[in-house]
Tab-separated table of C-alpha atoms in Angstrom:
chain	number	residue	atom	x	y	z
A	21	UNK	CA	-31.608	-6.806	-11.061
A	22	UNK	CA	-28.692	-5.045	-12.874
A	23	UNK	CA	-25.209	-6.231	-11.600
A	24	UNK	CA	-22.896	-4.053	-13.823
A	25	UNK	CA	-24.148	-0.681	-14.498
A	26	UNK	CA	-23.012	1.855	-16.969
A	27	UNK	CA	-23.925	5.406	-17.359
A	28	UNK	CA	-24.677	7.259	-19.482
A	29	UNK	CA	-25.686	4.610	-22.045
A	30	UNK	CA	-25.205	7.042	-24.957
A	31	UNK	CA	-22.479	9.865	-24.740
A	32	UNK	CA	-21.955	12.536	-27.441
A	33	UNK	CA	-19.009	14.559	-26.946
A	34	UNK	CA	-16.930	17.104	-29.134
A	35	UNK	CA	-13.591	16.673	-30.612
A	36	UNK	CA	-11.148	17.268	-27.801
A	37	UNK	CA	-13.685	17.813	-25.141
A	38	UNK	CA	-12.977	15.627	-22.241
A	39	UNK	CA	-15.449	12.909	-21.259
A	40	UNK	CA	-16.193	10.602	-18.171
A	41	UNK	CA	-17.837	7.374	-18.540
A	42	UNK	CA	-18.709	5.565	-15.241
A	43	UNK	CA	-19.385	1.995	-14.219
A	44	UNK	CA	-20.809	0.554	-10.993
A	45	UNK	CA	-21.334	-2.963	-9.892
A	46	UNK	CA	-23.220	-4.493	-7.245
A	47	UNK	CA	-21.372	-7.961	-7.059
A	48	UNK	CA	-18.667	-6.716	-4.701
A	49	UNK	CA	-15.933	-7.950	-7.334
A	50	UNK	CA	-12.359	-7.544	-6.795
A	51	UNK	CA	-11.785	-6.899	-10.500
A	52	UNK	CA	-12.878	-4.136	-12.838
A	53	UNK	CA	-12.145	-3.823	-16.343
A	54	UNK	CA	-12.562	-1.188	-19.483
A	55	UNK	CA	-12.935	-2.494	-22.840
A	56	UNK	CA	-13.363	-0.652	-26.231
A	57	UNK	CA	-15.273	-2.149	-28.910
A	58	UNK	CA	-15.656	-1.067	-32.396
A	59	UNK	CA	-18.046	-2.257	-34.792
A	60	UNK	CA	-17.671	-5.905	-35.738
A	61	UNK	CA	-14.538	-6.481	-33.566
A	62	UNK	CA	-13.748	-8.126	-30.359
A	63	UNK	CA	-13.716	-6.201	-27.225
A	64	UNK	CA	-10.261	-4.637	-26.775
A	65	UNK	CA	-9.029	-4.529	-22.995
A	66	UNK	CA	-7.796	-1.007	-22.159
A	67	UNK	CA	-6.963	-1.404	-18.391
A	68	UNK	CA	-8.117	-3.363	-15.397
A	69	UNK	CA	-7.997	-2.807	-11.571
A	70	UNK	CA	-7.519	-5.501	-9.101
A	71	UNK	CA	-8.764	-3.842	-6.255
A	72	UNK	CA	-6.826	-0.684	-6.150
A	73	UNK	CA	-4.101	-2.015	-8.278
A	74	UNK	CA	-4.156	-0.594	-11.671
A	75	UNK	CA	-3.083	-2.605	-14.724
A	76	UNK	CA	-2.512	-0.744	-17.825
A	77	UNK	CA	-2.192	-2.537	-21.294
A	78	UNK	CA	0.730	-1.591	-23.195
A	79	UNK	CA	-0.966	-0.348	-26.286
A	80	UNK	CA	-3.605	1.881	-24.569
A	81	UNK	CA	-3.136	5.487	-25.563
A	82	UNK	CA	-2.186	7.936	-22.629
A	83	UNK	CA	-5.446	9.666	-23.623
A	84	UNK	CA	-7.431	6.929	-21.644
A	85	UNK	CA	-7.160	7.235	-17.852
A	86	UNK	CA	-9.252	5.468	-15.377
A	87	UNK	CA	-9.923	5.785	-11.486
A	88	UNK	CA	-11.477	3.530	-9.119
A	89	UNK	CA	-12.318	5.472	-5.946
A	90	UNK	CA	-14.024	2.268	-4.154
A	91	UNK	CA	-14.908	-1.244	-4.650
A	92	UNK	CA	-18.087	-0.335	-6.460
A	93	UNK	CA	-17.169	2.468	-8.987
A	94	UNK	CA	-14.789	2.753	-11.730
A	95	UNK	CA	-14.450	5.579	-14.226
A	96	UNK	CA	-13.094	5.897	-17.689
A	97	UNK	CA	-11.697	9.429	-18.520
A	98	UNK	CA	-11.000	10.359	-22.125
A	99	UNK	CA	-9.058	13.431	-21.907
A	100	UNK	CA	-9.086	14.616	-25.571
A	101	UNK	CA	-11.326	12.478	-27.644
A	102	UNK	CA	-10.751	12.053	-31.332
A	103	UNK	CA	-12.649	10.833	-34.000
A	104	UNK	CA	-10.902	7.239	-33.701
A	105	UNK	CA	-12.238	7.120	-30.083
A	106	UNK	CA	-15.867	6.761	-31.241
A	107	UNK	CA	-16.825	3.108	-29.878
A	108	UNK	CA	-18.869	1.059	-27.350
A	109	UNK	CA	-17.098	1.308	-24.006
A	110	UNK	CA	-17.681	-1.874	-22.039
A	111	UNK	CA	-17.167	-2.342	-18.171
A	112	UNK	CA	-16.813	-5.692	-16.930
A	113	UNK	CA	-16.096	-7.216	-13.396
A	114	UNK	CA	-14.941	-10.645	-12.097
A	115	UNK	CA	-14.348	-12.054	-8.774
A	116	UNK	CA	-10.741	-12.681	-8.842
A	117	UNK	CA	-8.882	-14.227	-6.098
A	118	UNK	CA	-7.840	-17.829	-5.524
A	119	UNK	CA	-9.885	-20.752	-6.218
A	120	UNK	CA	-10.462	-23.113	-9.109
A	121	UNK	CA	-14.376	-22.588	-9.497
A	122	UNK	CA	-15.636	-21.247	-12.774
A	123	UNK	CA	-17.070	-18.253	-11.137
A	124	UNK	CA	-13.385	-17.006	-10.181
A	125	UNK	CA	-12.388	-15.892	-13.713
A	126	UNK	CA	-15.782	-15.213	-15.096
A	127	UNK	CA	-16.302	-11.686	-16.502
A	128	UNK	CA	-19.701	-10.094	-16.162
A	129	UNK	CA	-20.218	-7.105	-18.688
A	130	UNK	CA	-22.288	-4.022	-18.333
A	131	UNK	CA	-24.746	-2.818	-21.091
A	132	UNK	CA	-22.107	-0.617	-22.494
A	133	UNK	CA	-21.853	3.178	-23.398
A	134	UNK	CA	-21.933	4.213	-27.006
A	135	UNK	CA	-19.454	7.195	-27.443
A	136	UNK	CA	-19.953	9.581	-30.379
A	137	UNK	CA	-17.299	12.167	-31.194
A	138	UNK	CA	-18.401	15.135	-33.485
B	20	UNK	CA	1.216	-17.301	-28.447
B	21	UNK	CA	-1.427	-15.127	-26.709
B	22	UNK	CA	-3.902	-15.351	-29.672
B	23	UNK	CA	-7.088	-17.156	-29.867
B	24	UNK	CA	-8.103	-17.843	-33.298
B	25	UNK	CA	-11.859	-18.218	-34.030
B	26	UNK	CA	-13.661	-19.527	-37.125
B	27	UNK	CA	-15.753	-19.007	-39.201
B	28	UNK	CA	-16.173	-15.372	-39.204
B	29	UNK	CA	-19.743	-15.584	-40.077
B	30	UNK	CA	-22.482	-18.426	-40.397
B	31	UNK	CA	-25.672	-19.023	-41.731
B	32	UNK	CA	-28.050	-21.830	-40.442
B	33	UNK	CA	-31.391	-22.802	-41.053
B	34	UNK	CA	-33.988	-23.032	-38.239
B	35	UNK	CA	-33.450	-26.283	-36.188
B	36	UNK	CA	-29.935	-26.892	-37.464
B	37	UNK	CA	-26.740	-27.191	-35.452
B	38	UNK	CA	-24.536	-24.061	-35.416
B	39	UNK	CA	-20.598	-24.914	-34.794
B	40	UNK	CA	-17.882	-22.242	-34.098
B	41	UNK	CA	-14.325	-23.170	-33.312
B	42	UNK	CA	-11.450	-21.781	-31.584
B	43	UNK	CA	-7.823	-22.645	-31.232
B	44	UNK	CA	-5.271	-21.405	-28.964
B	45	UNK	CA	-1.510	-21.546	-28.404
B	46	UNK	CA	-0.885	-20.833	-24.831
B	47	UNK	CA	-0.820	-23.850	-22.546
B	48	UNK	CA	-1.243	-21.910	-19.559
B	49	UNK	CA	-4.870	-20.902	-20.570
B	50	UNK	CA	-7.227	-22.727	-18.171
B	51	UNK	CA	-10.591	-20.851	-18.450
B	52	UNK	CA	-12.374	-20.959	-21.800
B	53	UNK	CA	-15.856	-19.012	-21.886
B	54	UNK	CA	-18.094	-18.347	-24.804
B	55	UNK	CA	-20.079	-15.026	-24.885
B	56	UNK	CA	-23.124	-13.995	-26.905
B	57	UNK	CA	-23.402	-10.197	-28.107
B	58	UNK	CA	-26.631	-8.804	-29.428
B	59	UNK	CA	-26.244	-5.509	-31.483
B	60	UNK	CA	-25.959	-2.435	-28.942
B	61	UNK	CA	-25.498	-4.755	-26.039
B	62	UNK	CA	-22.971	-5.948	-23.689
B	63	UNK	CA	-21.556	-9.410	-24.182
B	64	UNK	CA	-23.223	-12.046	-21.872
B	65	UNK	CA	-21.880	-15.514	-20.706
B	66	UNK	CA	-23.166	-18.414	-22.455
B	67	UNK	CA	-21.210	-21.096	-21.078
B	68	UNK	CA	-17.587	-21.674	-19.941
B	69	UNK	CA	-15.352	-24.658	-19.203
B	70	UNK	CA	-12.104	-25.492	-17.792
B	71	UNK	CA	-9.562	-28.190	-19.345
B	72	UNK	CA	-9.986	-30.793	-16.889
B	73	UNK	CA	-13.296	-32.009	-18.778
B	74	UNK	CA	-13.789	-32.581	-22.516
B	75	UNK	CA	-17.508	-31.490	-22.754
B	76	UNK	CA	-20.027	-29.164	-20.942
B	77	UNK	CA	-23.586	-29.091	-21.781
B	78	UNK	CA	-26.214	-26.330	-20.888
B	79	UNK	CA	-29.435	-26.649	-22.431
B	80	UNK	CA	-28.937	-26.348	-26.278
B	81	UNK	CA	-25.322	-25.021	-25.722
B	82	UNK	CA	-22.312	-27.364	-25.659
B	83	UNK	CA	-18.551	-26.802	-25.433
B	84	UNK	CA	-16.519	-29.329	-26.700
B	85	UNK	CA	-12.826	-29.118	-25.345
B	86	UNK	CA	-9.809	-30.903	-26.926
B	87	UNK	CA	-6.711	-30.208	-24.532
B	88	UNK	CA	-4.123	-32.164	-26.882
B	89	UNK	CA	-5.164	-30.147	-30.139
B	90	UNK	CA	-5.559	-26.875	-28.179
B	91	UNK	CA	-8.899	-26.479	-29.458
B	92	UNK	CA	-12.434	-25.883	-28.398
B	93	UNK	CA	-15.805	-25.343	-29.987
B	94	UNK	CA	-19.416	-24.303	-29.185
B	95	UNK	CA	-22.419	-26.126	-30.513
B	96	UNK	CA	-25.755	-24.458	-30.536
B	97	UNK	CA	-28.436	-27.393	-31.198
B	98	UNK	CA	-31.676	-26.818	-32.708
B	99	UNK	CA	-30.660	-23.467	-33.676
B	100	UNK	CA	-33.397	-20.392	-33.543
B	101	UNK	CA	-33.766	-17.014	-35.061
B	102	UNK	CA	-33.237	-15.800	-31.732
B	103	UNK	CA	-29.668	-16.986	-31.529
B	104	UNK	CA	-28.643	-14.839	-34.249
B	105	UNK	CA	-25.918	-12.783	-32.514
B	106	UNK	CA	-22.126	-12.386	-32.671
B	107	UNK	CA	-20.399	-15.272	-30.633
B	108	UNK	CA	-16.796	-14.582	-28.976
B	109	UNK	CA	-14.822	-17.351	-27.514
B	110	UNK	CA	-12.075	-16.248	-25.055
B	111	UNK	CA	-9.190	-17.944	-22.981
B	112	UNK	CA	-7.692	-16.669	-19.649
B	113	UNK	CA	-5.439	-18.104	-17.181
B	114	UNK	CA	-6.273	-17.692	-13.615
B	115	UNK	CA	-3.016	-15.540	-12.619
B	116	UNK	CA	-3.706	-13.138	-15.576
B	117	UNK	CA	-7.113	-12.017	-14.971
B	118	UNK	CA	-7.338	-11.151	-18.397
B	119	UNK	CA	-9.388	-12.583	-21.397
B	120	UNK	CA	-7.947	-13.006	-24.917
B	121	UNK	CA	-10.886	-12.857	-27.310
B	122	UNK	CA	-11.318	-14.430	-30.465
B	123	UNK	CA	-12.243	-12.185	-33.336
B	124	UNK	CA	-16.057	-13.275	-33.218
B	125	UNK	CA	-18.365	-15.128	-35.490
B	126	UNK	CA	-21.435	-13.450	-36.579
B	127	UNK	CA	-24.464	-16.226	-36.473
B	128	UNK	CA	-27.675	-15.876	-38.486
B	129	UNK	CA	-30.481	-18.344	-37.978
B	130	UNK	CA	-32.965	-18.166	-41.051
B	131	UNK	CA	-36.504	-18.785	-40.100
């Protein structure tokens, strides 16, 4: 059963045309993350939510925004996509909270959305 | 101090051989060290993870060796198979940060 679901799997947009990517989870995890991954590179964290608390990475461009309306869903909005924003966008979740079990910190990734900018 | 250095960048191993990937970190606050496997066009999938209170963890053909004093950890894939051909990422995090610092990745190719 899919635990972290991303839609769509492939998204094509035009230069400057806003796009929204979605992520949902069935794990009831507290933390949700958005990563950008370009070819042959490690995933780069854009931001994460701990419950409703939003945490932006210092080097994330203002062009990228996120919303988490409830525990299960999180959205990535790219307000004016540029050619350099073409990438795989990965959503991940983790349980968070206190405790020293491995599961507390483990991040579970979705299949990703491949964004193409024309 | 937040970096995780991963090597080698790429690795070619014969079927049945042992694949070894190494990572090193500086931040002693890190307390969780996972390894992820990623196939092209897919999201990373957790392989195995360890906390610094143990020096080794084994799950099937995959073993993490952890050296706390040297601040290094490594992934060993025993009896490597062509289906193991993928990119492997190490990562490190601290419980309070809820964020991973990823290594740069190792592209493994196992020859049939």
